[in-house]
mmCIF file of C-alpha atoms and ligand atoms in Angstrom:
data_model
loop_
_atom_site.group_PDB
_atom_site.id
_atom_site.type_symbol
_atom_site.label_atom_id
_atom_site.label_comp_id
_atom_site.label_asym_id
_atom_site.label_seq_id
_atom_site.Cartn_x
_atom_site.Cartn_y
_atom_site.Cartn_z
ATOM 1 C CA MET A 1 107.892 113.616 71.599
ATOM 2 C CA LYS A 2 110.955 114.276 73.750
ATOM 3 C CA VAL A 3 112.157 111.434 75.938
ATOM 4 C CA PHE A 4 114.358 111.798 79.017
ATOM 5 C CA ILE A 5 117.191 109.266 79.188
ATOM 6 C CA ASP A 6 119.866 109.596 81.873
ATOM 7 C CA GLY A 7 119.753 113.358 82.172
ATOM 8 C CA LYS A 8 119.277 114.277 78.499
ATOM 9 C CA PHE A 9 116.268 114.752 76.230
ATOM 10 C CA TYR A 10 116.081 112.862 72.917
ATOM 11 C CA ASP A 11 113.629 112.981 70.016
ATOM 12 C CA GLU A 12 111.403 109.912 70.047
ATOM 13 C CA ALA A 13 113.158 108.343 67.021
ATOM 14 C CA LYS A 14 116.538 108.694 68.745
ATOM 15 C CA ALA A 15 115.394 107.631 72.203
ATOM 16 C CA LYS A 16 116.983 104.174 72.333
ATOM 17 C CA VAL A 17 118.400 101.744 74.867
ATOM 18 C CA SER A 18 121.094 99.128 74.389
ATOM 19 C CA VAL A 19 120.209 95.542 73.487
ATOM 20 C CA LEU A 20 122.450 94.599 76.433
ATOM 21 C CA ASP A 21 120.316 96.535 78.928
ATOM 22 C CA HIS A 22 119.113 94.019 81.510
ATOM 23 C CA GLY A 23 115.744 95.754 81.558
ATOM 24 C CA LEU A 24 115.290 94.332 78.047
ATOM 25 C CA LEU A 25 117.171 91.042 78.503
ATOM 26 C CA TYR A 26 115.644 90.054 81.858
ATOM 27 C CA GLY A 27 112.917 92.518 82.810
ATOM 28 C CA ASP A 28 115.361 93.669 85.485
ATOM 29 C CA GLY A 29 114.141 97.064 86.615
ATOM 30 C CA VAL A 30 111.256 99.009 88.120
ATOM 31 C CA PHE A 31 108.727 101.522 86.868
ATOM 32 C CA GLU A 32 105.916 103.927 87.670
ATOM 33 C CA GLY A 33 102.867 105.117 85.758
ATOM 34 C CA ILE A 34 102.020 108.694 86.716
ATOM 35 C CA ARG A 35 99.326 111.059 85.512
ATOM 36 C CA ALA A 36 99.074 114.819 85.042
ATOM 37 C CA TYR A 37 95.797 116.697 85.100
ATOM 38 C CA ASN A 38 95.124 120.321 84.442
ATOM 39 C CA GLY A 39 98.781 121.394 84.669
ATOM 40 C CA ARG A 40 99.610 119.401 87.816
ATOM 41 C CA VAL A 41 101.239 116.023 88.407
ATOM 42 C CA PHE A 42 98.909 113.992 90.594
ATOM 43 C CA LYS A 43 100.442 112.257 93.659
ATOM 44 C CA LEU A 44 103.968 112.635 92.266
ATOM 45 C CA LYS A 45 105.688 112.311 95.650
ATOM 46 C CA GLU A 46 103.799 109.066 96.363
ATOM 47 C CA HIS A 47 104.802 107.579 92.985
ATOM 48 C CA ILE A 48 108.471 108.423 93.505
ATOM 49 C CA ASP A 49 108.271 107.005 97.043
ATOM 50 C CA ARG A 50 106.929 103.742 95.602
ATOM 51 C CA LEU A 51 109.688 103.710 92.951
ATOM 52 C CA PHE A 52 112.259 103.869 95.773
ATOM 53 C CA TYR A 53 110.516 101.023 97.646
ATOM 54 C CA SER A 54 110.452 98.877 94.484
ATOM 55 C CA ALA A 55 114.138 99.624 93.804
ATOM 56 C CA LYS A 56 115.106 98.786 97.380
ATOM 57 C CA ALA A 57 113.319 95.444 97.150
ATOM 58 C CA ILE A 58 115.319 94.481 94.040
ATOM 59 C CA LEU A 59 118.611 95.814 95.485
ATOM 60 C CA MET A 60 118.946 98.571 92.928
ATOM 61 C CA THR A 61 120.379 101.937 93.897
ATOM 62 C CA LEU A 62 118.591 104.644 91.965
ATOM 63 C CA PRO A 63 121.086 106.966 90.241
ATOM 64 C CA MET A 64 119.010 110.079 91.052
ATOM 65 C CA SER A 65 117.649 111.474 94.301
ATOM 66 C CA HIS A 66 113.939 111.708 95.154
ATOM 67 C CA ALA A 67 113.980 115.459 94.433
ATOM 68 C CA GLU A 68 115.862 114.987 91.138
ATOM 69 C CA LEU A 69 113.376 112.352 89.966
ATOM 70 C CA MET A 70 110.440 114.613 90.828
ATOM 71 C CA LYS A 71 112.029 117.472 88.927
ATOM 72 C CA ALA A 72 112.945 115.332 85.898
ATOM 73 C CA THR A 73 109.355 114.044 85.715
ATOM 74 C CA VAL A 74 107.899 117.565 85.784
ATOM 75 C CA ASP A 75 110.550 118.771 83.283
ATOM 76 C CA THR A 76 109.687 115.954 80.850
ATOM 77 C CA ILE A 77 106.002 116.855 80.897
ATOM 78 C CA ARG A 78 106.840 120.533 80.418
ATOM 79 C CA LYS A 79 109.260 119.755 77.569
ATOM 80 C CA ASN A 80 106.416 117.934 75.792
ATOM 81 C CA LYS A 81 104.058 120.864 76.383
ATOM 82 C CA LEU A 82 101.493 118.675 78.112
ATOM 83 C CA ARG A 83 99.015 119.827 80.751
ATOM 84 C CA ASP A 84 97.206 116.487 80.869
ATOM 85 C CA GLY A 85 99.009 113.253 80.204
ATOM 86 C CA TYR A 86 100.566 110.033 81.329
ATOM 87 C CA VAL A 87 104.180 109.563 82.366
ATOM 88 C CA ARG A 88 106.034 106.282 82.276
ATOM 89 C CA LEU A 89 109.090 106.436 84.518
ATOM 90 C CA VAL A 90 111.345 103.416 84.030
ATOM 91 C CA VAL A 91 114.601 102.525 85.744
ATOM 92 C CA THR A 92 116.465 99.583 84.217
ATOM 93 C CA ARG A 93 119.409 97.735 85.761
ATOM 94 C CA GLY A 94 121.403 99.131 82.829
ATOM 95 C CA VAL A 95 123.874 97.720 80.330
ATOM 96 C CA GLY A 96 125.632 94.483 81.296
ATOM 97 C CA THR A 97 126.859 91.240 79.775
ATOM 98 C CA LEU A 98 124.628 88.533 78.288
ATOM 99 C CA GLY A 99 124.626 86.679 81.617
ATOM 100 C CA LEU A 100 121.862 87.510 84.069
ATOM 101 C CA ASN A 101 124.111 88.475 86.962
ATOM 102 C CA PRO A 102 123.337 92.151 87.659
ATOM 103 C CA ARG A 103 126.916 92.633 88.929
ATOM 104 C CA SER A 104 127.877 93.242 85.286
ATOM 105 C CA CYS A 105 125.518 96.247 85.165
ATOM 106 C CA LYS A 106 127.371 99.305 86.385
ATOM 107 C CA ASN A 107 124.799 102.067 85.866
ATOM 108 C CA PRO A 108 121.016 101.889 86.090
ATOM 109 C CA SER A 109 119.261 103.898 83.364
ATOM 110 C CA VAL A 110 116.441 106.351 84.031
ATOM 111 C CA ILE A 111 113.916 106.769 81.206
ATOM 112 C CA ILE A 112 110.932 109.127 81.352
ATOM 113 C CA ILE A 113 108.299 109.096 78.607
ATOM 114 C CA ALA A 114 105.394 111.538 78.656
ATOM 115 C CA GLY A 115 102.381 110.936 76.437
ATOM 116 C CA LYS A 116 98.665 110.242 76.515
ATOM 117 C CA ILE A 117 96.826 107.207 77.797
ATOM 118 C CA GLN A 118 93.373 105.691 77.328
ATOM 119 C CA VAL A 119 93.394 102.308 78.987
ATOM 120 C CA TYR A 120 89.711 101.442 78.584
ATOM 121 C CA PRO A 121 87.000 102.377 76.061
ATOM 122 C CA PRO A 122 85.282 105.582 77.337
ATOM 123 C CA GLU A 123 81.740 104.114 77.124
ATOM 124 C CA LEU A 124 82.617 101.536 79.800
ATOM 125 C CA TYR A 125 82.797 104.279 82.455
ATOM 126 C CA ALA A 126 79.072 104.968 81.973
ATOM 127 C CA LYS A 127 77.999 101.363 81.397
ATOM 128 C CA GLY A 128 80.299 99.524 83.777
ATOM 129 C CA MET A 129 82.691 96.704 82.985
ATOM 130 C CA ASP A 130 82.307 92.955 82.721
ATOM 131 C CA ILE A 131 85.316 91.098 84.191
ATOM 132 C CA VAL A 132 86.300 87.472 84.810
ATOM 133 C CA THR A 133 88.607 85.543 87.111
ATOM 134 C CA VAL A 134 91.395 83.790 85.222
ATOM 135 C CA PRO A 135 93.556 80.680 85.761
ATOM 136 C CA THR A 136 96.872 82.547 86.092
ATOM 137 C CA THR A 137 97.307 83.358 89.786
ATOM 138 C CA ARG A 138 99.111 86.330 91.285
ATOM 139 C CA ASN A 139 102.817 85.863 92.090
ATOM 140 C CA LEU A 140 103.666 84.498 95.515
ATOM 141 C CA HIS A 141 105.223 86.894 98.024
ATOM 142 C CA SER A 142 108.075 84.433 98.323
ATOM 143 C CA ALA A 143 108.727 84.768 94.569
ATOM 144 C CA VAL A 144 108.675 88.230 92.910
ATOM 145 C CA ASN A 145 106.654 90.099 95.517
ATOM 146 C CA PRO A 146 103.541 91.599 93.865
ATOM 147 C CA ALA A 147 104.164 94.851 95.742
ATOM 148 C CA ILE A 148 107.228 95.465 93.569
ATOM 149 C CA LYS A 149 106.344 97.413 90.435
ATOM 150 C CA SER A 150 108.985 95.597 88.421
ATOM 151 C CA LEU A 151 109.557 95.376 84.673
ATOM 152 C CA ASN A 152 108.499 91.703 84.954
ATOM 153 C CA TYR A 153 104.810 92.013 84.089
ATOM 154 C CA LEU A 154 104.385 88.632 82.402
ATOM 155 C CA ASN A 155 102.259 87.365 85.293
ATOM 156 C CA ASN A 156 99.772 90.168 84.668
ATOM 157 C CA ILE A 157 100.096 90.020 80.879
ATOM 158 C CA LEU A 158 99.140 86.322 80.855
ATOM 159 C CA ALA A 159 96.081 87.146 82.959
ATOM 160 C CA LYS A 160 95.216 90.027 80.592
ATOM 161 C CA ILE A 161 95.426 87.676 77.582
ATOM 162 C CA GLU A 162 93.135 85.228 79.388
ATOM 163 C CA ALA A 163 90.658 88.075 80.008
ATOM 164 C CA ASN A 164 90.845 89.091 76.346
ATOM 165 C CA ASN A 165 90.275 85.459 75.304
ATOM 166 C CA ALA A 166 87.128 85.504 77.447
ATOM 167 C CA GLY A 167 85.989 88.637 75.577
ATOM 168 C CA VAL A 168 86.488 91.122 78.431
ATOM 169 C CA GLU A 169 88.941 93.941 79.177
ATOM 170 C CA GLU A 170 90.194 93.036 82.632
ATOM 171 C CA ALA A 171 90.851 89.960 84.779
ATOM 172 C CA VAL A 172 90.464 89.405 88.508
ATOM 173 C CA MET A 173 93.581 87.604 89.701
ATOM 174 C CA LEU A 174 93.340 85.286 92.700
ATOM 175 C CA ASN A 175 96.354 84.419 94.815
ATOM 176 C CA ALA A 176 97.666 80.876 95.228
ATOM 177 C CA GLU A 177 95.239 80.352 98.139
ATOM 178 C CA GLY A 178 92.258 81.370 96.013
ATOM 179 C CA PHE A 179 91.638 84.755 97.655
ATOM 180 C CA VAL A 180 91.065 87.838 95.522
ATOM 181 C CA ALA A 181 94.317 89.787 94.959
ATOM 182 C CA GLU A 182 93.695 92.476 92.325
ATOM 183 C CA CYS A 183 93.349 92.909 88.574
ATOM 184 C CA THR A 184 96.146 92.945 85.994
ATOM 185 C CA ALA A 185 96.709 96.718 86.173
ATOM 186 C CA ASP A 186 94.093 97.835 88.694
ATOM 187 C CA ASN A 187 93.147 97.274 92.309
ATOM 188 C CA ILE A 188 89.643 96.012 93.068
ATOM 189 C CA PHE A 189 87.063 97.292 95.574
ATOM 190 C CA ILE A 190 83.592 96.186 96.650
ATOM 191 C CA ILE A 191 80.844 97.959 98.563
ATOM 192 C CA LYS A 192 78.570 95.904 100.812
ATOM 193 C CA ASN A 193 75.906 97.465 103.036
ATOM 194 C CA GLY A 194 77.543 100.877 102.628
ATOM 195 C CA ASP A 195 81.056 99.723 103.640
ATOM 196 C CA LEU A 196 84.054 99.830 101.308
ATOM 197 C CA MET A 197 86.397 96.830 101.133
ATOM 198 C CA THR A 198 89.532 95.978 99.188
ATOM 199 C CA PRO A 199 91.964 93.050 99.526
ATOM 200 C CA PRO A 200 94.967 93.621 101.803
ATOM 201 C CA LEU A 201 98.464 93.891 100.334
ATOM 202 C CA SER A 202 99.193 90.496 101.883
ATOM 203 C CA ALA A 203 96.640 88.966 99.471
ATOM 204 C CA GLY A 204 98.886 90.004 96.562
ATOM 205 C CA ALA A 205 97.655 93.516 95.776
ATOM 206 C CA LEU A 206 99.917 96.329 94.660
ATOM 207 C CA TYR A 207 99.947 99.302 97.009
ATOM 208 C CA GLY A 208 98.023 101.322 94.423
ATOM 209 C CA ILE A 209 98.255 105.093 94.666
ATOM 210 C CA THR A 210 94.671 105.369 93.379
ATOM 211 C CA ARG A 211 93.664 102.655 95.874
ATOM 212 C CA GLY A 212 95.100 104.757 98.719
ATOM 213 C CA THR A 213 93.483 107.942 97.408
ATOM 214 C CA VAL A 214 90.057 106.310 97.141
ATOM 215 C CA MET A 215 90.383 104.864 100.659
ATOM 216 C CA ASP A 216 91.208 108.370 101.956
ATOM 217 C CA ILE A 217 88.290 109.984 100.085
ATOM 218 C CA ALA A 218 85.902 107.315 101.386
ATOM 219 C CA SER A 219 87.066 107.666 105.020
ATOM 220 C CA GLN A 220 86.740 111.451 104.805
ATOM 221 C CA SER A 221 83.189 110.963 103.501
ATOM 222 C CA GLY A 222 82.314 108.860 106.558
ATOM 223 C CA ILE A 223 82.383 105.523 104.722
ATOM 224 C CA LYS A 224 83.839 102.609 106.701
ATOM 225 C CA VAL A 225 86.903 101.235 104.906
ATOM 226 C CA SER A 226 88.467 97.834 105.574
ATOM 227 C CA GLU A 227 90.917 95.390 103.984
ATOM 228 C CA PRO A 228 89.581 91.883 104.629
ATOM 229 C CA THR A 229 90.567 88.801 102.653
ATOM 230 C CA LEU A 230 87.930 88.460 99.952
ATOM 231 C CA THR A 231 86.732 85.466 97.960
ATOM 232 C CA ARG A 232 84.931 85.289 94.597
ATOM 233 C CA TYR A 233 81.726 84.761 96.605
ATOM 234 C CA ASP A 234 82.238 88.178 98.257
ATOM 235 C CA LEU A 235 82.649 89.793 94.830
ATOM 236 C CA PHE A 236 79.538 88.094 93.410
ATOM 237 C CA ASN A 237 77.388 89.229 96.343
ATOM 238 C CA ALA A 238 78.673 92.796 96.547
ATOM 239 C CA ASP A 239 76.257 95.706 96.136
ATOM 240 C CA GLU A 240 78.815 97.571 94.028
ATOM 241 C CA CYS A 241 82.262 96.861 92.614
ATOM 242 C CA PHE A 242 84.894 99.030 90.948
ATOM 243 C CA LEU A 243 88.526 99.014 89.859
ATOM 244 C CA THR A 244 91.146 101.685 90.551
ATOM 245 C CA GLY A 245 94.370 102.605 88.774
ATOM 246 C CA THR A 246 96.278 105.636 87.583
ATOM 247 C CA GLY A 247 95.340 104.860 83.982
ATOM 248 C CA ALA A 248 91.835 103.544 84.648
ATOM 249 C CA GLU A 249 90.961 106.004 87.454
ATOM 250 C CA ILE A 250 87.735 104.476 88.882
ATOM 251 C CA MET A 251 86.013 101.928 86.645
ATOM 252 C CA PRO A 252 82.615 100.539 87.743
ATOM 253 C CA VAL A 253 82.229 96.754 87.414
ATOM 254 C CA VAL A 254 78.765 95.346 86.702
ATOM 255 C CA LYS A 255 79.402 91.661 86.004
ATOM 256 C CA ILE A 256 81.937 89.143 87.317
ATOM 257 C CA ASP A 257 82.156 85.582 85.938
ATOM 258 C CA GLY A 258 78.615 85.965 84.582
ATOM 259 C CA ARG A 259 77.151 87.126 87.934
ATOM 260 C CA VAL A 260 75.452 90.521 87.776
ATOM 261 C CA ILE A 261 76.713 92.862 90.501
ATOM 262 C CA GLY A 262 73.990 94.810 92.342
ATOM 263 C CA ASN A 263 71.432 96.075 89.854
ATOM 264 C CA GLY A 264 73.830 95.680 86.920
ATOM 265 C CA LYS A 265 74.565 99.417 86.703
ATOM 266 C CA PRO A 266 77.402 101.542 88.156
ATOM 267 C CA GLY A 267 76.475 101.980 91.836
ATOM 268 C CA LEU A 268 75.527 105.187 93.615
ATOM 269 C CA LEU A 269 78.477 105.193 96.034
ATOM 270 C CA THR A 270 80.851 104.354 93.187
ATOM 271 C CA ARG A 271 79.563 107.362 91.236
ATOM 272 C CA LYS A 272 80.004 109.603 94.264
ATOM 273 C CA LEU A 273 83.605 108.419 94.699
ATOM 274 C CA VAL A 274 84.262 109.042 90.971
ATOM 275 C CA GLU A 275 83.023 112.613 91.345
ATOM 276 C CA LYS A 276 85.235 113.266 94.374
ATOM 277 C CA TYR A 277 88.230 111.618 92.716
ATOM 278 C CA HIS A 278 87.905 113.856 89.642
ATOM 279 C CA ALA A 279 87.577 116.931 91.839
ATOM 280 C CA LEU A 280 90.847 115.969 93.548
ATOM 281 C CA THR A 281 92.798 115.117 90.367
ATOM 282 C CA ASN A 282 91.827 118.467 88.870
ATOM 283 C CA SER A 283 92.803 120.534 91.866
ATOM 284 C CA SER A 284 95.886 119.018 93.492
ATOM 285 C CA GLY A 285 99.418 117.961 92.587
ATOM 286 C CA GLU A 286 102.858 119.230 91.720
ATOM 287 C CA PRO A 287 102.623 122.244 89.348
ATOM 288 C CA ILE A 288 104.166 121.681 85.893
HETATM 289 N N1 PXG B 301 97.791 96.796 90.310
HETATM 290 C C1 PXG B 301 98.736 96.596 89.383
HETATM 291 C C2 PXG B 301 99.292 95.238 89.170
HETATM 292 C C3 PXG B 301 99.214 97.695 88.640
HETATM 293 O O1 PXG B 301 100.171 97.519 87.733
HETATM 294 C C4 PXG B 301 97.662 99.127 89.828
HETATM 295 C C5 PXG B 301 97.256 98.013 90.545
HETATM 296 C C6 PXG B 301 97.087 100.444 90.158
HETATM 297 O O2 PXG B 301 98.051 101.220 90.865
HETATM 298 P P1 PXG B 301 98.037 102.809 90.821
HETATM 299 O O3 PXG B 301 99.185 103.185 91.684
HETATM 300 O O4 PXG B 301 98.230 103.204 89.387
HETATM 301 O O5 PXG B 301 96.741 103.216 91.367
HETATM 302 C C7 PXG B 301 98.681 98.972 88.862
HETATM 303 C C8 PXG B 301 99.215 100.139 88.088
HETATM 304 C C9 PXG B 301 98.377 100.467 81.955
HETATM 305 C C10 PXG B 301 99.196 100.192 83.144
HETATM 306 O O6 PXG B 301 98.943 100.572 80.851
HETATM 307 C C11 PXG B 301 98.661 100.360 84.412
HETATM 308 C C12 PXG B 301 99.405 100.030 85.530
HETATM 309 C C13 PXG B 301 100.645 99.546 85.342
HETATM 310 C C14 PXG B 301 101.161 99.385 84.083
HETATM 311 C C15 PXG B 301 100.454 99.722 82.965
HETATM 312 O O7 PXG B 301 97.174 100.555 82.115
HETATM 313 N N2 PXG B 301 98.757 100.166 86.749
#
């Protein structure tokens, strides 16, 4: 595997960062998870846009332009001879002193890793997933805003561990007010009476690229899409439920906190959206 670090490619064994990088010492940095299908990078522009928004929110000036980051991402996939794969684009605050003040960090570091990803067992896509709500709540907007895709993922990791402890793969995270925010690495949707709903960003959801794509596909298919505040009760009484993420794509959910959703099988509208999503991922994107 060849890894891009600050303009150069390194063999995996030599692709290293300093122990004084504040990305390691403090989780000070931002990242993106991007996917390539069939020789094209899906929604690359949107991912780089979001990287810039995350960087702006943490007062970090990216050392490369939007166009340079797009090119470096495509180049890294090409260098690894991948047509389908997963790209992790990371920008750390860079090397500084042991103190947390980012003023000591002169140059942010750009790291691009291209590989493969399988976030959930394949059989769950056919069967549907069982998920639970967990005690760890989503970050407050007034703390580290959940819209920032930062290298501080401990909030989500704690929720993931709580899900694992409950014997399931994914957790629904509520915000401090008890409304549904999202899952640890996926956005959440429900379908009720033919309408599609997902929590608003203000509830603590990440502006998911897959979330946006699914909302577009649904609107174009004549499905009404809205972003109301949702409670656990709304999830339990949904006709269908699914999760979205770059890694997960669209994952049907069939049980939440022991309540069976709909008829306990992946729903009809969910399956239609999956089909349309796959058609789009296989036919659009930045050529590699
Ligand atoms: N919410 C959170 C908190 C995320 O981290 C999503 C939603 C989905 O967003 P996109 O843009 O991908 O539709 C994410 C992103 C993994 C992994 O290994 C996945 C994400 C982040 C980090 C790791 O599965 N998902």
